[in-house]
Amino acid sequence: MVTTVTPDTSIHEVLHKMQSNFIKHIVVEEKNKPVGVVTERDINKFLENDKTARILEEISIEQVMGKNLIIITDGASDHLNRAAERMDVFKIGSVILVDSNGNLAGIITKTDITKVYGAVYGGKFKVKDYMSRKVFTCRKSDSLRFALNMINQNDVSRLVVTDNNGKPHGVITTNDFLIHSSYFTKDKTETREYLLPADSKNMYVDDLVNNELLAVNLEDDLSIVAQKMSKNHIHGIPVIDDNDNLVGIVSNLDVVKAFVKVPLTEDLLQKYSKIY
């Protein structure tokens, strides 16, 4: 099931759909033809650069959406691999599926690829083979505004949260901000700071972070990590060494990169068909 909007839909309504459906990508369509795709990060970047005083209800998503769609035709047996290859090459989070008439048929996301990888690619790679050693962090005692500024300034989706000794404590993401946003539940305001709760001045990173740290070791099987991402509905996990020191982060884009490196066989195609 694809969540869609039309080009004249406001940013406010799109964000509300993302928040209520717990999704990161929305397809923009006209007469059942895909014309764009938008993520919360796209909206955030747009608002940073837009110098007008318009409120979110006054800005159509047509002004924000990415129009250079990566599209493949639905029905091919290897469509997952073709989608993963395009995600890897273009560094994107989704590929649009259309039927033979160009009508919207679906969407494949990094989350879909991660689910399949976790189910069929056991023993192929370790976390250390694909993780990123460059990690953006904040402390659990930092303000929410500081963490959000860190995310925006570094153009990332998540920060690893550490304690005062630098040990990993959790992860905070733009999606955490969106889910906890009071913009959609309080009286309407004209603020653009929709990601910050109304009482954010008195809130800290630890207020939004789960106290149970989910981390993986750099020697772990990447497929086990992919399973954890799918089970917990997350897109990135901190990587630690045997001394519990933070050494990197592994994301679902890293899993996508690994996915395209495994030679496609008839046996794998049969396994794909049972899962996706």
PDB file of C-alpha atoms in Angstrom:
ATOM      1  CA  MET A   1       0.000   0.000   0.000  1.00  0.00           C
ATOM      2  CA  VAL A   2       1.491   3.315  -1.087  1.00  0.00           C
ATOM      3  CA  THR A   3       0.663   6.521   0.740  1.00  0.00           C
ATOM      4  CA  THR A   4       0.131   9.264  -1.830  1.00  0.00           C
ATOM      5  CA  VAL A   5      -0.757  12.930  -2.054  1.00  0.00           C
ATOM      6  CA  THR A   6      -1.399  15.339  -4.903  1.00  0.00           C
ATOM      7  CA  PRO A   7       0.977  18.206  -5.786  1.00  0.00           C
ATOM      8  CA  ASP A   8      -1.292  20.841  -4.218  1.00  0.00           C
ATOM      9  CA  THR A   9      -1.281  19.117  -0.803  1.00  0.00           C
ATOM     10  CA  SER A  10       0.236  21.317   1.910  1.00  0.00           C
ATOM     11  CA  ILE A  11       3.409  20.527   3.815  1.00  0.00           C
ATOM     12  CA  HIS A  12       1.294  20.425   6.974  1.00  0.00           C
ATOM     13  CA  GLU A  13      -0.917  17.634   5.625  1.00  0.00           C
ATOM     14  CA  VAL A  14       2.039  15.640   4.284  1.00  0.00           C
ATOM     15  CA  LEU A  15       3.815  15.763   7.653  1.00  0.00           C
ATOM     16  CA  HIS A  16       0.612  14.717   9.374  1.00  0.00           C
ATOM     17  CA  LYS A  17       0.374  11.680   7.077  1.00  0.00           C
ATOM     18  CA  MET A  18       3.987  10.778   7.823  1.00  0.00           C
ATOM     19  CA  GLN A  19       3.434  11.088  11.553  1.00  0.00           C
ATOM     20  CA  SER A  20       0.155   9.162  11.685  1.00  0.00           C
ATOM     21  CA  ASN A  21       1.330   6.360   9.348  1.00  0.00           C
ATOM     22  CA  PHE A  22       4.907   6.093  10.695  1.00  0.00           C
ATOM     23  CA  ILE A  23       6.381   6.403   7.197  1.00  0.00           C
ATOM     24  CA  LYS A  24       9.352   8.267   5.754  1.00  0.00           C
ATOM     25  CA  HIS A  25       8.432   8.458   2.041  1.00  0.00           C
ATOM     26  CA  ILE A  26       5.291   9.749   0.360  1.00  0.00           C
ATOM     27  CA  VAL A  27       4.660   9.558  -3.383  1.00  0.00           C
ATOM     28  CA  VAL A  28       3.148  12.556  -5.135  1.00  0.00           C
ATOM     29  CA  GLU A  29       0.792  11.562  -7.945  1.00  0.00           C
ATOM     30  CA  GLU A  30      -1.469  13.104 -10.555  1.00  0.00           C
ATOM     31  CA  LYS A  31      -4.120  10.979 -12.265  1.00  0.00           C
ATOM     32  CA  ASN A  32      -2.400   7.842 -10.924  1.00  0.00           C
ATOM     33  CA  LYS A  33       0.934   8.850 -12.467  1.00  0.00           C
ATOM     34  CA  PRO A  34       3.867   9.380 -10.073  1.00  0.00           C
ATOM     35  CA  VAL A  35       5.246  12.911 -10.395  1.00  0.00           C
ATOM     36  CA  GLY A  36       7.386  13.207  -7.284  1.00  0.00           C
ATOM     37  CA  VAL A  37       8.449  11.763  -3.965  1.00  0.00           C
ATOM     38  CA  VAL A  38       9.090  13.545  -0.676  1.00  0.00           C
ATOM     39  CA  THR A  39      10.647  12.747   2.700  1.00  0.00           C
ATOM     40  CA  GLU A  40      10.695  14.606   6.001  1.00  0.00           C
ATOM     41  CA  ARG A  41      14.333  15.504   5.348  1.00  0.00           C
ATOM     42  CA  ASP A  42      13.309  17.095   2.024  1.00  0.00           C
ATOM     43  CA  ILE A  43      10.806  19.262   3.882  1.00  0.00           C
ATOM     44  CA  ASN A  44      13.327  20.194   6.550  1.00  0.00           C
ATOM     45  CA  LYS A  45      15.911  21.248   3.938  1.00  0.00           C
ATOM     46  CA  PHE A  46      13.339  23.268   2.022  1.00  0.00           C
ATOM     47  CA  LEU A  47      12.223  25.196   5.092  1.00  0.00           C
ATOM     48  CA  GLU A  48      15.829  25.971   6.024  1.00  0.00           C
ATOM     49  CA  ASN A  49      16.349  27.654   2.643  1.00  0.00           C
ATOM     50  CA  ASP A  50      12.923  29.241   2.206  1.00  0.00           C
ATOM     51  CA  LYS A  51      13.114  32.820   3.488  1.00  0.00           C
ATOM     52  CA  THR A  52       9.416  33.683   3.161  1.00  0.00           C
ATOM     53  CA  ALA A  53       7.100  33.975   6.142  1.00  0.00           C
ATOM     54  CA  ARG A  54       4.620  31.383   4.891  1.00  0.00           C
ATOM     55  CA  ILE A  55       3.252  28.858   7.364  1.00  0.00           C
ATOM     56  CA  LEU A  56       3.206  25.131   6.572  1.00  0.00           C
ATOM     57  CA  GLU A  57      -0.436  25.129   5.458  1.00  0.00           C
ATOM     58  CA  GLU A  58       0.420  27.721   2.808  1.00  0.00           C
ATOM     59  CA  ILE A  59       3.207  25.793   1.060  1.00  0.00           C
ATOM     60  CA  SER A  60       2.307  23.060  -1.416  1.00  0.00           C
ATOM     61  CA  ILE A  61       4.373  19.897  -1.507  1.00  0.00           C
ATOM     62  CA  GLU A  62       4.968  20.504  -5.234  1.00  0.00           C
ATOM     63  CA  GLN A  63       7.525  23.131  -4.197  1.00  0.00           C
ATOM     64  CA  VAL A  64       9.393  20.603  -2.064  1.00  0.00           C
ATOM     65  CA  MET A  65       9.186  17.229  -3.773  1.00  0.00           C
ATOM     66  CA  GLY A  66      11.958  15.643  -5.757  1.00  0.00           C
ATOM     67  CA  LYS A  67      10.924  15.423  -9.389  1.00  0.00           C
ATOM     68  CA  ASN A  68      13.763  13.302 -10.790  1.00  0.00           C
ATOM     69  CA  LEU A  69      12.096  10.009  -9.964  1.00  0.00           C
ATOM     70  CA  ILE A  70      13.908   6.705 -10.174  1.00  0.00           C
ATOM     71  CA  ILE A  71      11.328   4.369 -11.669  1.00  0.00           C
ATOM     72  CA  ILE A  72      11.281   0.704 -12.642  1.00  0.00           C
ATOM     73  CA  THR A  73       8.517  -1.391 -14.156  1.00  0.00           C
ATOM     74  CA  ASP A  74       6.753  -3.784 -11.823  1.00  0.00           C
ATOM     75  CA  GLY A  75       6.602  -7.497 -12.553  1.00  0.00           C
ATOM     76  CA  ALA A  76      10.226  -8.350 -13.347  1.00  0.00           C
ATOM     77  CA  SER A  77      11.627 -11.184 -11.229  1.00  0.00           C
ATOM     78  CA  ASP A  78      14.760  -9.193 -10.388  1.00  0.00           C
ATOM     79  CA  HIS A  79      13.012  -5.910  -9.510  1.00  0.00           C
ATOM     80  CA  LEU A  80      14.389  -5.945  -5.948  1.00  0.00           C
ATOM     81  CA  ASN A  81      17.952  -6.113  -7.224  1.00  0.00           C
ATOM     82  CA  ARG A  82      17.351  -3.405  -9.789  1.00  0.00           C
ATOM     83  CA  ALA A  83      15.809  -1.203  -7.104  1.00  0.00           C
ATOM     84  CA  ALA A  84      18.712  -1.834  -4.701  1.00  0.00           C
ATOM     85  CA  GLU A  85      21.278  -1.007  -7.392  1.00  0.00           C
ATOM     86  CA  ARG A  86      19.602   2.324  -8.061  1.00  0.00           C
ATOM     87  CA  MET A  87      19.376   3.135  -4.342  1.00  0.00           C
ATOM     88  CA  ASP A  88      23.088   2.440  -4.004  1.00  0.00           C
ATOM     89  CA  VAL A  89      24.126   4.441  -7.085  1.00  0.00           C
ATOM     90  CA  PHE A  90      21.885   7.462  -6.504  1.00  0.00           C
ATOM     91  CA  LYS A  91      22.016   7.349  -2.674  1.00  0.00           C
ATOM     92  CA  ILE A  92      18.232   7.428  -2.417  1.00  0.00           C
ATOM     93  CA  GLY A  93      15.785   5.790  -0.046  1.00  0.00           C
ATOM     94  CA  SER A  94      13.118   4.564  -2.456  1.00  0.00           C
ATOM     95  CA  VAL A  95      12.369   3.491  -6.013  1.00  0.00           C
ATOM     96  CA  ILE A  96       8.937   3.899  -7.613  1.00  0.00           C
ATOM     97  CA  LEU A  97       7.189   0.969  -9.305  1.00  0.00           C
ATOM     98  CA  VAL A  98       4.911   1.545 -12.283  1.00  0.00           C
ATOM     99  CA  ASP A  99       2.900  -0.794 -14.478  1.00  0.00           C
ATOM    100  CA  SER A 100       3.271  -1.100 -18.235  1.00  0.00           C
ATOM    101  CA  ASN A 101       1.077   1.985 -18.689  1.00  0.00           C
ATOM    102  CA  GLY A 102       3.170   4.138 -16.371  1.00  0.00           C
ATOM    103  CA  ASN A 103       0.579   4.080 -13.597  1.00  0.00           C
ATOM    104  CA  LEU A 104       1.739   3.981 -10.008  1.00  0.00           C
ATOM    105  CA  ALA A 105       2.018   0.368  -8.844  1.00  0.00           C
ATOM    106  CA  GLY A 106       4.045   0.611  -5.634  1.00  0.00           C
ATOM    107  CA  ILE A 107       7.241   1.678  -3.950  1.00  0.00           C
ATOM    108  CA  ILE A 108      10.348  -0.200  -2.829  1.00  0.00           C
ATOM    109  CA  THR A 109      12.254   1.304   0.087  1.00  0.00           C
ATOM    110  CA  LYS A 110      15.508   0.595   1.889  1.00  0.00           C
ATOM    111  CA  THR A 111      13.351  -0.975   4.599  1.00  0.00           C
ATOM    112  CA  ASP A 112      12.016  -3.528   2.093  1.00  0.00           C
ATOM    113  CA  ILE A 113      15.524  -4.433   0.928  1.00  0.00           C
ATOM    114  CA  THR A 114      16.708  -4.729   4.527  1.00  0.00           C
ATOM    115  CA  LYS A 115      13.886  -7.144   5.362  1.00  0.00           C
ATOM    116  CA  VAL A 116      14.777  -9.426   2.450  1.00  0.00           C
ATOM    117  CA  TYR A 117      18.506  -9.269   3.198  1.00  0.00           C
ATOM    118  CA  GLY A 118      17.902 -10.315   6.798  1.00  0.00           C
ATOM    119  CA  ALA A 119      15.820 -13.275   5.681  1.00  0.00           C
ATOM    120  CA  VAL A 120      17.985 -14.762   2.925  1.00  0.00           C
ATOM    121  CA  TYR A 121      21.573 -13.483   3.144  1.00  0.00           C
ATOM    122  CA  GLY A 122      22.863 -15.039   6.359  1.00  0.00           C
ATOM    123  CA  GLY A 123      26.634 -15.527   6.571  1.00  0.00           C
ATOM    124  CA  LYS A 124      27.525 -13.319   3.588  1.00  0.00           C
ATOM    125  CA  PHE A 125      29.047 -10.282   5.320  1.00  0.00           C
ATOM    126  CA  LYS A 126      29.929  -8.946   8.749  1.00  0.00           C
ATOM    127  CA  VAL A 127      28.969  -5.559  10.137  1.00  0.00           C
ATOM    128  CA  LYS A 128      32.559  -4.305   9.847  1.00  0.00           C
ATOM    129  CA  ASP A 129      32.481  -4.895   6.085  1.00  0.00           C
ATOM    130  CA  TYR A 130      29.850  -2.199   5.473  1.00  0.00           C
ATOM    131  CA  MET A 131      29.456  -0.016   8.564  1.00  0.00           C
ATOM    132  CA  SER A 132      30.433   3.650   8.593  1.00  0.00           C
ATOM    133  CA  ARG A 133      33.132   4.677  11.052  1.00  0.00           C
ATOM    134  CA  LYS A 134      32.124   8.328  10.848  1.00  0.00           C
ATOM    135  CA  VAL A 135      29.503   8.839  13.532  1.00  0.00           C
ATOM    136  CA  PHE A 136      27.688  12.004  14.516  1.00  0.00           C
ATOM    137  CA  THR A 137      26.885  12.062  18.214  1.00  0.00           C
ATOM    138  CA  CYS A 138      25.268  14.083  20.951  1.00  0.00           C
ATOM    139  CA  ARG A 139      24.989  13.566  24.687  1.00  0.00           C
ATOM    140  CA  LYS A 140      21.818  12.493  26.416  1.00  0.00           C
ATOM    141  CA  SER A 141      22.033  15.686  28.485  1.00  0.00           C
ATOM    142  CA  ASP A 142      22.017  17.940  25.393  1.00  0.00           C
ATOM    143  CA  SER A 143      18.930  20.008  24.599  1.00  0.00           C
ATOM    144  CA  LEU A 144      16.526  18.845  21.891  1.00  0.00           C
ATOM    145  CA  ARG A 145      17.236  22.008  19.913  1.00  0.00           C
ATOM    146  CA  PHE A 146      20.975  21.274  19.962  1.00  0.00           C
ATOM    147  CA  ALA A 147      20.394  17.724  18.695  1.00  0.00           C
ATOM    148  CA  LEU A 148      18.075  18.887  15.929  1.00  0.00           C
ATOM    149  CA  ASN A 149      20.567  21.536  14.861  1.00  0.00           C
ATOM    150  CA  MET A 150      23.287  18.844  14.728  1.00  0.00           C
ATOM    151  CA  ILE A 151      21.094  16.688  12.499  1.00  0.00           C
ATOM    152  CA  ASN A 152      20.302  19.574  10.146  1.00  0.00           C
ATOM    153  CA  GLN A 153      23.843  20.961   9.968  1.00  0.00           C
ATOM    154  CA  ASN A 154      25.347  17.573   9.127  1.00  0.00           C
ATOM    155  CA  ASP A 155      22.531  16.501   6.790  1.00  0.00           C
ATOM    156  CA  VAL A 156      21.971  13.189   8.584  1.00  0.00           C
ATOM    157  CA  SER A 157      18.895  11.333   9.782  1.00  0.00           C
ATOM    158  CA  ARG A 158      20.192  10.246  13.184  1.00  0.00           C
ATOM    159  CA  LEU A 159      22.660  10.900  15.971  1.00  0.00           C
ATOM    160  CA  VAL A 160      24.135   8.312  18.309  1.00  0.00           C
ATOM    161  CA  VAL A 161      23.405   9.435  21.867  1.00  0.00           C
ATOM    162  CA  THR A 162      26.185   8.944  24.417  1.00  0.00           C
ATOM    163  CA  ASP A 163      26.485   9.347  28.164  1.00  0.00           C
ATOM    164  CA  ASN A 164      28.945  11.792  29.697  1.00  0.00           C
ATOM    165  CA  ASN A 165      31.728   9.193  29.359  1.00  0.00           C
ATOM    166  CA  GLY A 166      31.199   8.760  25.630  1.00  0.00           C
ATOM    167  CA  LYS A 167      29.561   5.331  25.906  1.00  0.00           C
ATOM    168  CA  PRO A 168      26.629   4.783  23.502  1.00  0.00           C
ATOM    169  CA  HIS A 169      23.254   5.222  25.152  1.00  0.00           C
ATOM    170  CA  GLY A 170      20.844   5.186  22.213  1.00  0.00           C
ATOM    171  CA  VAL A 171      19.896   6.876  18.942  1.00  0.00           C
ATOM    172  CA  ILE A 172      17.786   9.938  18.211  1.00  0.00           C
ATOM    173  CA  THR A 173      16.346  10.464  14.727  1.00  0.00           C
ATOM    174  CA  THR A 174      14.307  13.005  12.830  1.00  0.00           C
ATOM    175  CA  ASN A 175      11.489  10.473  13.024  1.00  0.00           C
ATOM    176  CA  ASP A 176      11.657  10.577  16.839  1.00  0.00           C
ATOM    177  CA  PHE A 177      11.172  14.326  16.654  1.00  0.00           C
ATOM    178  CA  LEU A 178       8.275  13.960  14.222  1.00  0.00           C
ATOM    179  CA  ILE A 179       6.497  11.297  16.283  1.00  0.00           C
ATOM    180  CA  HIS A 180       6.744  13.387  19.456  1.00  0.00           C
ATOM    181  CA  SER A 181       5.878  16.659  17.752  1.00  0.00           C
ATOM    182  CA  SER A 182       3.097  18.624  19.415  1.00  0.00           C
ATOM    183  CA  TYR A 183       2.545  20.625  16.233  1.00  0.00           C
ATOM    184  CA  PHE A 184      -0.333  18.361  15.198  1.00  0.00           C
ATOM    185  CA  THR A 185      -1.975  17.933  18.601  1.00  0.00           C
ATOM    186  CA  LYS A 186      -1.834  21.386  20.169  1.00  0.00           C
ATOM    187  CA  ASP A 187      -3.667  24.482  19.000  1.00  0.00           C
ATOM    188  CA  LYS A 188      -2.421  25.474  15.572  1.00  0.00           C
ATOM    189  CA  THR A 189       0.411  27.933  15.556  1.00  0.00           C
ATOM    190  CA  GLU A 190       2.277  29.608  12.764  1.00  0.00           C
ATOM    191  CA  THR A 191       5.628  28.212  13.816  1.00  0.00           C
ATOM    192  CA  ARG A 192       7.815  26.299  11.387  1.00  0.00           C
ATOM    193  CA  GLU A 193       9.533  24.466  14.223  1.00  0.00           C
ATOM    194  CA  TYR A 194       7.167  21.534  13.811  1.00  0.00           C
ATOM    195  CA  LEU A 195       9.810  19.030  14.952  1.00  0.00           C
ATOM    196  CA  LEU A 196      10.281  20.591  18.370  1.00  0.00           C
ATOM    197  CA  PRO A 197       7.704  19.835  21.103  1.00  0.00           C
ATOM    198  CA  ALA A 198       5.937  22.862  22.534  1.00  0.00           C
ATOM    199  CA  ASP A 199       7.863  22.531  25.821  1.00  0.00           C
ATOM    200  CA  SER A 200      11.212  21.711  24.179  1.00  0.00           C
ATOM    201  CA  LYS A 201      13.021  24.405  26.183  1.00  0.00           C
ATOM    202  CA  ASN A 202      12.673  22.141  29.203  1.00  0.00           C
ATOM    203  CA  MET A 203      13.381  18.880  27.382  1.00  0.00           C
ATOM    204  CA  TYR A 204      16.599  16.994  26.737  1.00  0.00           C
ATOM    205  CA  VAL A 205      17.690  14.286  24.324  1.00  0.00           C
ATOM    206  CA  ASP A 206      17.202  11.664  27.019  1.00  0.00           C
ATOM    207  CA  ASP A 207      13.495  12.507  27.090  1.00  0.00           C
ATOM    208  CA  LEU A 208      13.021  11.038  23.588  1.00  0.00           C
ATOM    209  CA  VAL A 209      15.516   8.157  23.741  1.00  0.00           C
ATOM    210  CA  ASN A 210      14.654   4.627  24.763  1.00  0.00           C
ATOM    211  CA  ASN A 211      16.753   3.635  27.780  1.00  0.00           C
ATOM    212  CA  GLU A 212      17.376   0.166  26.332  1.00  0.00           C
ATOM    213  CA  LEU A 213      20.397   0.476  24.039  1.00  0.00           C
ATOM    214  CA  LEU A 214      20.206  -1.542  20.840  1.00  0.00           C
ATOM    215  CA  ALA A 215      23.760  -1.957  19.555  1.00  0.00           C
ATOM    216  CA  VAL A 216      25.675  -4.521  17.513  1.00  0.00           C
ATOM    217  CA  ASN A 217      29.269  -5.721  17.460  1.00  0.00           C
ATOM    218  CA  LEU A 218      31.448  -5.069  14.428  1.00  0.00           C
ATOM    219  CA  GLU A 219      31.975  -8.838  14.101  1.00  0.00           C
ATOM    220  CA  ASP A 220      28.236  -9.625  13.964  1.00  0.00           C
ATOM    221  CA  ASP A 221      26.613 -11.093  10.861  1.00  0.00           C
ATOM    222  CA  LEU A 222      25.080  -8.262   8.830  1.00  0.00           C
ATOM    223  CA  SER A 223      21.934 -10.322   8.224  1.00  0.00           C
ATOM    224  CA  ILE A 224      21.269 -10.480  11.983  1.00  0.00           C
ATOM    225  CA  VAL A 225      21.564  -6.699  12.109  1.00  0.00           C
ATOM    226  CA  ALA A 226      19.130  -6.400   9.189  1.00  0.00           C
ATOM    227  CA  GLN A 227      16.679  -8.600  11.092  1.00  0.00           C
ATOM    228  CA  LYS A 228      16.994  -6.344  14.145  1.00  0.00           C
ATOM    229  CA  MET A 229      16.303  -3.270  12.028  1.00  0.00           C
ATOM    230  CA  SER A 230      13.192  -4.877  10.563  1.00  0.00           C
ATOM    231  CA  LYS A 231      11.911  -6.186  13.901  1.00  0.00           C
ATOM    232  CA  ASN A 232      12.393  -2.867  15.701  1.00  0.00           C
ATOM    233  CA  HIS A 233      11.336  -0.620  12.776  1.00  0.00           C
ATOM    234  CA  ILE A 234      14.605   1.327  12.829  1.00  0.00           C
ATOM    235  CA  HIS A 235      17.061   2.362  10.130  1.00  0.00           C
ATOM    236  CA  GLY A 236      20.424   2.589  11.886  1.00  0.00           C
ATOM    237  CA  ILE A 237      22.199   0.885  14.809  1.00  0.00           C
ATOM    238  CA  PRO A 238      25.368   1.909  16.715  1.00  0.00           C
ATOM    239  CA  VAL A 239      28.339  -0.440  16.360  1.00  0.00           C
ATOM    240  CA  ILE A 240      30.502  -1.260  19.378  1.00  0.00           C
ATOM    241  CA  ASP A 241      33.687  -3.249  19.950  1.00  0.00           C
ATOM    242  CA  ASP A 242      34.300  -5.905  22.603  1.00  0.00           C
ATOM    243  CA  ASN A 243      34.890  -3.162  25.199  1.00  0.00           C
ATOM    244  CA  ASP A 244      31.545  -1.486  24.450  1.00  0.00           C
ATOM    245  CA  ASN A 245      33.280   1.466  22.791  1.00  0.00           C
ATOM    246  CA  LEU A 246      31.442   3.195  19.956  1.00  0.00           C
ATOM    247  CA  VAL A 247      33.265   2.416  16.700  1.00  0.00           C
ATOM    248  CA  GLY A 248      30.687   3.162  14.008  1.00  0.00           C
ATOM    249  CA  ILE A 249      27.117   2.967  12.832  1.00  0.00           C
ATOM    250  CA  VAL A 250      25.392   0.653  10.380  1.00  0.00           C
ATOM    251  CA  SER A 251      22.314   1.803   8.451  1.00  0.00           C
ATOM    252  CA  ASN A 252      19.830   0.263   6.080  1.00  0.00           C
ATOM    253  CA  LEU A 253      21.651   1.971   3.197  1.00  0.00           C
ATOM    254  CA  ASP A 254      24.722  -0.059   4.194  1.00  0.00           C
ATOM    255  CA  VAL A 255      22.547  -3.174   4.006  1.00  0.00           C
ATOM    256  CA  VAL A 256      21.406  -2.119   0.530  1.00  0.00           C
ATOM    257  CA  LYS A 257      25.055  -1.803  -0.538  1.00  0.00           C
ATOM    258  CA  ALA A 258      25.698  -5.350   0.663  1.00  0.00           C
ATOM    259  CA  PHE A 259      22.523  -6.601  -1.045  1.00  0.00           C
ATOM    260  CA  VAL A 260      23.756  -5.630  -4.500  1.00  0.00           C
ATOM    261  CA  LYS A 261      27.100  -7.369  -3.971  1.00  0.00           C
ATOM    262  CA  VAL A 262      25.613 -10.863  -3.734  1.00  0.00           C
ATOM    263  CA  PRO A 263      25.324 -12.552  -7.160  1.00  0.00           C
ATOM    264  CA  LEU A 264      21.692 -13.084  -8.100  1.00  0.00           C
ATOM    265  CA  THR A 265      20.727 -16.749  -8.587  1.00  0.00           C
ATOM    266  CA  GLU A 266      17.510 -18.570  -9.387  1.00  0.00           C
ATOM    267  CA  ASP A 267      17.511 -19.916  -5.836  1.00  0.00           C
ATOM    268  CA  LEU A 268      17.592 -16.383  -4.405  1.00  0.00           C
ATOM    269  CA  LEU A 269      14.806 -15.255  -6.731  1.00  0.00           C
ATOM    270  CA  GLN A 270      12.616 -18.034  -5.382  1.00  0.00           C
ATOM    271  CA  LYS A 271      13.396 -16.992  -1.805  1.00  0.00           C
ATOM    272  CA  TYR A 272      12.594 -13.354  -2.647  1.00  0.00           C
ATOM    273  CA  SER A 273       9.192 -14.300  -3.998  1.00  0.00           C
ATOM    274  CA  LYS A 274       8.234 -15.907  -0.687  1.00  0.00           C
ATOM    275  CA  ILE A 275       9.127 -12.793   1.323  1.00  0.00           C
ATOM    276  CA  TYR A 276       8.349  -9.762  -0.800  1.00  0.00           C
TER     277      TYR A 276
END
